Short mmCIF file of C-alpha atoms in Angstrom, two decimals:
data_model
loop_
_atom_site.label_atom_id
_atom_site.label_comp_id
_atom_site.label_asym_id
_atom_site.label_seq_id
_atom_site.Cartn_x
_atom_site.Cartn_y
_atom_site.Cartn_z
CA MET R 1 0.83 32.78 23.93
CA THR R 2 2.21 30.53 21.24
CA ALA R 3 4.09 27.49 22.51
CA THR R 4 7.00 26.37 20.38
CA SER R 5 9.38 23.51 21.02
CA ARG R 6 11.47 20.89 19.30
CA GLN R 7 10.83 17.21 19.87
CA THR R 8 11.53 13.75 18.48
CA THR R 9 8.07 12.17 18.44
CA SER R 10 4.71 13.26 17.09
CA PRO R 11 2.01 13.99 19.69
CA THR R 12 -1.31 12.18 19.44
CA GLY R 13 -3.87 14.05 17.39
CA ALA R 14 -1.37 16.43 15.79
CA LEU R 15 -1.39 17.95 12.33
CA LEU R 16 1.86 16.95 10.62
CA ALA R 17 2.79 19.82 8.29
CA CYS R 18 5.59 18.82 5.90
CA VAL R 19 7.79 21.76 4.94
CA ASP R 20 10.88 22.18 2.78
CA ARG R 21 12.23 24.82 0.43
CA SER R 22 9.61 24.17 -2.24
CA ARG R 23 6.93 26.65 -3.27
CA TYR R 24 4.33 24.57 -1.48
CA ALA R 25 5.62 25.11 2.06
CA SER R 26 3.75 28.37 2.68
CA ALA R 27 0.42 26.87 1.63
CA VAL R 28 1.07 23.81 3.81
CA CYS R 29 1.46 26.17 6.78
CA ASP R 30 -1.64 28.17 5.88
CA TYR R 31 -3.86 25.09 5.58
CA ALA R 32 -2.39 23.65 8.80
CA ALA R 33 -3.30 26.91 10.55
CA TRP R 34 -6.83 26.70 9.13
CA PHE R 35 -7.38 23.15 10.37
CA SER R 36 -5.77 23.88 13.73
CA GLY R 37 -7.90 26.96 14.22
CA ARG R 38 -11.06 24.89 13.79
CA THR R 39 -9.96 21.82 15.78
CA GLN R 40 -7.43 23.18 18.31
CA SER R 41 -5.10 20.38 17.18
CA PRO R 42 -1.37 20.99 17.75
CA ILE R 43 0.81 21.50 14.69
CA VAL R 44 4.05 19.59 14.17
CA LEU R 45 6.33 21.02 11.49
CA VAL R 46 8.28 18.21 9.83
CA ASN R 47 11.38 18.63 7.68
CA VAL R 48 12.96 15.27 6.87
CA ASP R 49 16.71 15.14 6.24
CA GLU R 50 17.21 12.32 3.71
CA PRO R 51 20.66 10.69 3.70
CA GLY R 52 22.35 10.58 0.33
CA LYS R 53 20.42 13.53 -1.09
CA PRO R 54 22.01 16.92 -1.67
CA ASN R 55 21.48 18.82 1.55
CA SER R 56 20.37 22.15 0.17
CA GLU R 57 18.92 22.98 3.56
CA LYS R 58 22.40 24.01 4.72
CA THR R 59 22.50 27.47 3.20
CA SER R 60 22.69 31.01 4.50
CA GLU R 61 18.91 31.25 4.21
CA ALA R 62 16.63 30.63 7.15
CA SER R 63 15.74 26.96 7.53
CA PRO R 64 12.34 25.78 6.27
CA ILE R 65 11.36 24.94 9.85
CA LEU R 66 12.21 28.42 11.11
CA ARG R 67 10.39 30.19 8.27
CA ALA R 68 7.35 27.93 8.65
CA ARG R 69 7.19 28.46 12.40
CA GLU R 70 7.41 32.23 11.97
CA ARG R 71 4.60 32.12 9.41
CA LEU R 72 2.37 30.06 11.71
CA GLU R 73 3.05 32.31 14.69
CA HIS R 74 2.19 35.34 12.57
CA GLU R 75 -1.13 33.67 11.71
CA GLY R 76 -1.87 33.09 15.39
CA ALA R 77 -1.36 29.32 15.46
CA GLU R 78 -0.62 27.82 18.84
CA ALA R 79 1.08 24.69 20.21
CA ILE R 80 3.67 24.48 17.43
CA THR R 81 6.41 21.88 17.68
CA THR R 82 9.12 20.91 15.22
CA LEU R 83 10.68 17.68 14.00
CA GLU R 84 13.77 17.31 11.81
CA PRO R 85 14.22 13.54 11.61
CA VAL R 86 16.83 11.78 9.50
CA GLY R 87 15.63 9.03 7.17
CA ARG R 88 13.77 8.26 3.96
CA PHE R 89 10.95 10.76 3.66
CA ALA R 90 7.98 8.47 3.06
CA ARG R 91 8.94 5.80 5.59
CA THR R 92 9.77 8.40 8.23
CA LEU R 93 6.52 10.28 7.74
CA ILE R 94 4.43 7.10 7.76
CA ASP R 95 6.00 6.09 11.06
CA LEU R 96 5.43 9.54 12.55
CA SER R 97 1.80 9.61 11.43
CA ALA R 98 0.66 6.56 13.41
CA SER R 99 -1.20 8.67 15.97
CA ALA R 100 -1.53 11.91 13.97
CA GLU R 101 -4.78 13.68 13.16
CA MET R 102 -3.71 14.44 9.59
CA ILE R 103 -0.73 14.84 7.28
CA LEU R 104 -0.49 18.01 5.20
CA MET R 105 1.99 18.09 2.32
CA GLY R 106 2.42 19.73 -1.06
CA LYS R 107 1.22 18.00 -4.19
CA ARG R 108 4.79 18.35 -5.33
CA GLY R 109 8.09 19.20 -3.73
CA ARG R 110 10.99 20.65 -5.63
CA GLU R 111 9.50 19.09 -8.76
CA ALA R 112 7.05 22.01 -8.69
CA ASP R 113 7.41 22.80 -12.39
CA ASP R 114 6.42 19.32 -13.56
CA ARG R 115 2.62 19.53 -13.78
CA SER R 116 2.31 16.06 -15.31
CA ALA R 117 3.23 14.30 -12.08
CA LEU R 118 2.73 14.45 -8.35
CA GLY R 119 5.77 14.69 -6.10
CA SER R 120 7.78 11.51 -5.76
CA ASN R 121 6.82 11.15 -2.09
CA VAL R 122 3.07 11.59 -2.49
CA GLU R 123 2.14 8.10 -3.66
CA PRO R 124 4.12 6.11 -1.06
CA VAL R 125 2.75 8.32 1.73
CA VAL R 126 -0.88 8.18 0.58
CA ARG R 127 -0.72 4.42 0.09
CA GLY R 128 1.42 3.72 3.14
CA THR R 129 -0.40 5.56 5.93
CA THR R 130 -3.91 5.01 7.22
CA ARG R 131 -4.22 8.62 8.39
CA PRO R 132 -5.94 11.39 6.38
CA VAL R 133 -3.60 13.16 3.95
CA CYS R 134 -4.32 16.66 2.67
CA LEU R 135 -2.44 17.46 -0.56
CA VAL R 136 -2.23 21.20 -1.11
CA SER R 137 -1.46 23.40 -4.09
CA GLN R 138 1.01 26.27 -4.10
CA VAL R 139 -1.52 28.97 -3.17
CA TYR R 140 -3.76 28.96 -0.11
CA LEU R 141 -7.41 29.71 -0.84
CA PRO R 142 -9.89 30.13 2.04
CA ILE R 143 -12.14 27.08 2.45
CA SER R 144 -15.88 27.71 2.44
CA ARG R 145 -17.26 24.85 0.32
CA ALA R 146 -16.26 21.18 0.30
CA LEU R 147 -17.04 18.56 -2.32
CA ILE R 148 -17.23 14.90 -1.33
CA ILE R 149 -16.89 12.21 -4.00
CA LEU R 150 -18.47 8.85 -3.27
CA ASP R 151 -18.93 5.68 -5.29
CA ALA R 152 -21.99 3.41 -5.20
CA ASP R 153 -20.33 0.52 -3.36
CA PRO R 154 -22.38 0.08 -0.15
CA LEU R 155 -19.23 -0.83 1.80
CA HIS R 156 -17.39 2.39 0.94
CA ARG R 157 -18.58 4.79 3.65
CA ARG R 158 -15.36 6.25 4.97
CA ALA R 159 -15.62 9.71 3.40
CA VAL R 160 -19.13 10.35 4.73
CA ASN R 161 -18.23 9.06 8.18
CA PHE R 162 -15.11 11.24 8.19
CA VAL R 163 -17.02 14.39 7.24
CA SER R 164 -19.77 13.69 9.77
CA ALA R 165 -17.28 13.37 12.62
CA HIS R 166 -14.54 15.89 11.83
CA PRO R 167 -14.90 19.21 13.68
CA ALA R 168 -12.94 21.20 11.10
CA LEU R 169 -15.67 20.61 8.52
CA ARG R 170 -18.61 21.80 10.59
CA GLY R 171 -20.28 24.88 9.20
CA LEU R 172 -18.85 24.54 5.69
CA GLU R 173 -21.10 24.61 2.67
CA MET R 174 -20.97 21.09 1.36
CA ASP R 175 -22.03 18.95 -1.58
CA LEU R 176 -21.70 15.23 -2.11
CA VAL R 177 -21.63 13.63 -5.54
CA LEU R 178 -22.27 9.90 -5.78
CA MET R 179 -20.92 8.30 -8.94
CA ASP R 180 -23.90 6.37 -10.23
CA ASP R 181 -22.44 3.60 -12.36
CA GLY R 182 -25.59 1.53 -12.44
CA LEU R 183 -24.94 -0.60 -9.36
CA PRO R 184 -28.16 -1.74 -7.64
CA GLY R 185 -27.21 -0.13 -4.32
CA ALA R 186 -26.74 3.42 -5.62
CA ALA R 187 -30.19 4.68 -4.62
CA SER R 188 -30.02 3.30 -1.09
CA LYS R 189 -26.51 4.61 -0.58
CA LEU R 190 -27.61 8.04 -1.73
CA THR R 191 -30.42 7.98 0.83
CA TRP R 192 -27.98 6.91 3.55
CA ALA R 193 -25.50 9.66 2.67
CA ARG R 194 -28.23 12.29 2.63
CA GLU R 195 -29.35 11.25 6.11
CA GLN R 196 -25.80 11.20 7.50
CA LEU R 197 -25.04 14.67 6.17
CA ARG R 198 -28.37 16.24 7.09
CA PRO R 199 -26.81 18.16 10.03
CA HIS R 200 -24.41 19.75 7.52
CA SER R 201 -27.29 20.80 5.23
CA ALA R 202 -25.28 19.23 2.44
CA GLY R 203 -26.54 18.88 -1.09
CA VAL R 204 -26.42 15.17 -1.93
CA PHE R 205 -27.02 14.01 -5.47
CA ALA R 206 -26.02 11.39 -8.00
CA MET R 207 -24.24 11.95 -11.29
CA SER R 208 -23.55 9.53 -14.08
CA ALA R 209 -19.77 9.30 -13.89
CA ALA R 210 -17.35 6.43 -14.25
CA THR R 211 -14.45 8.02 -12.39
CA PRO R 212 -13.88 10.65 -9.69
CA ALA R 213 -12.36 12.95 -12.31
CA ALA R 214 -15.51 12.71 -14.44
CA ALA R 215 -17.66 13.44 -11.39
CA VAL R 216 -15.61 16.55 -10.58
CA ARG R 217 -15.83 17.79 -14.17
CA ALA R 218 -19.61 17.34 -14.17
CA TYR R 219 -19.93 19.15 -10.84
CA ARG R 220 -17.78 22.07 -11.99
CA ARG R 221 -20.25 22.87 -14.76
CA ASN R 222 -22.52 24.31 -12.07
CA GLY R 223 -20.17 25.41 -9.31
CA GLY R 224 -16.80 25.29 -7.63
CA PHE R 225 -15.33 24.04 -4.39
CA ASP R 226 -12.39 24.83 -2.09
CA LEU R 227 -11.71 21.35 -0.70
CA LEU R 228 -12.11 17.95 -2.34
CA ILE R 229 -12.71 15.03 0.04
CA ILE R 230 -12.39 11.43 -1.13
CA SER R 231 -11.62 8.15 0.59
CA ARG R 232 -8.63 5.98 -0.26
CA GLU R 233 -10.90 3.16 -1.35
CA VAL R 234 -12.41 5.41 -4.04
CA ALA R 235 -9.37 7.52 -4.95
CA LEU R 236 -7.09 4.49 -5.21
CA ALA R 237 -9.64 2.01 -6.56
CA ASP R 238 -7.20 1.01 -9.28
CA LYS R 239 -4.38 -0.39 -7.14
CA SER R 240 -2.12 -0.79 -10.16
CA ALA R 241 -2.44 2.85 -11.27
CA SER R 242 0.58 5.04 -10.58
CA LEU R 243 0.34 8.62 -9.36
CA LYS R 244 3.74 9.46 -10.82
CA GLN R 245 2.12 10.56 -14.09
CA ILE R 246 -1.26 12.27 -13.81
CA ASP R 247 -3.87 13.43 -16.28
CA PRO R 248 -4.43 17.23 -16.33
CA GLN R 249 -8.13 16.51 -15.73
CA SER R 250 -7.59 14.16 -12.78
CA ILE R 251 -8.63 14.93 -9.22
CA TRP R 252 -4.95 15.32 -8.35
CA ALA R 253 -4.62 18.24 -10.75
CA GLN R 254 -7.38 20.28 -9.09
CA ARG R 255 -6.40 23.68 -7.76
CA ALA R 256 -8.22 22.95 -4.50
CA PRO R 257 -6.53 20.75 -1.89
CA VAL R 258 -7.41 17.07 -2.02
CA LEU R 259 -8.12 15.41 1.34
CA ILE R 260 -7.76 11.63 1.19
CA CYS R 261 -9.33 10.02 4.24
#
């Protein structure tokens, strides 16, 4: 039986699914259900009420929380709770995520028609929390193959460690691309990654690519993927780069969800 409740704090190990009236809310629910089904993690539906912004939530339509909960229950998700905190979205979500398993949110909110930018809340959340963030597109696509992007820096191991330990990723087809930019440690890091991912039977190989976007483009010449996994240290290597304007070829513009760990 599905358990539903309303609370004011986020339980440890929960999936925080951010919902609103945007076109991304349904996909956020669907991906939350997928992760929960593979990990048994509880789902917390979050709809932040931001002071000073037009409150379009107060309409005759069903609230985003209600519609999201109904969708999750229909999909068989269990242990669903809801949060409707008041505050600035990014700061509120960062505070809530301290003990969360993962944040799931749309790549855009109501700015859904602007394909040249991510949503205004994406960058502060991704940079402000230490928890994994899964950015989803408008349409849910079943996940069967994951692509991990790694750089050659020997200290950047978070993505491989995350994949090795996370129960939701077990059993997926998986490839890892290491961006070989000529650093001396590339070969040894490739060997290390191959050994770490051996239980996943992952394909691990190097490609000559200067950026994650170039690595993804090179990989796509031979195949596709349903989930892109990349660590913050690689995805946000350029700390001065803004995510407010994005290149159509960037990793953020991929149709597949992007999981930043």
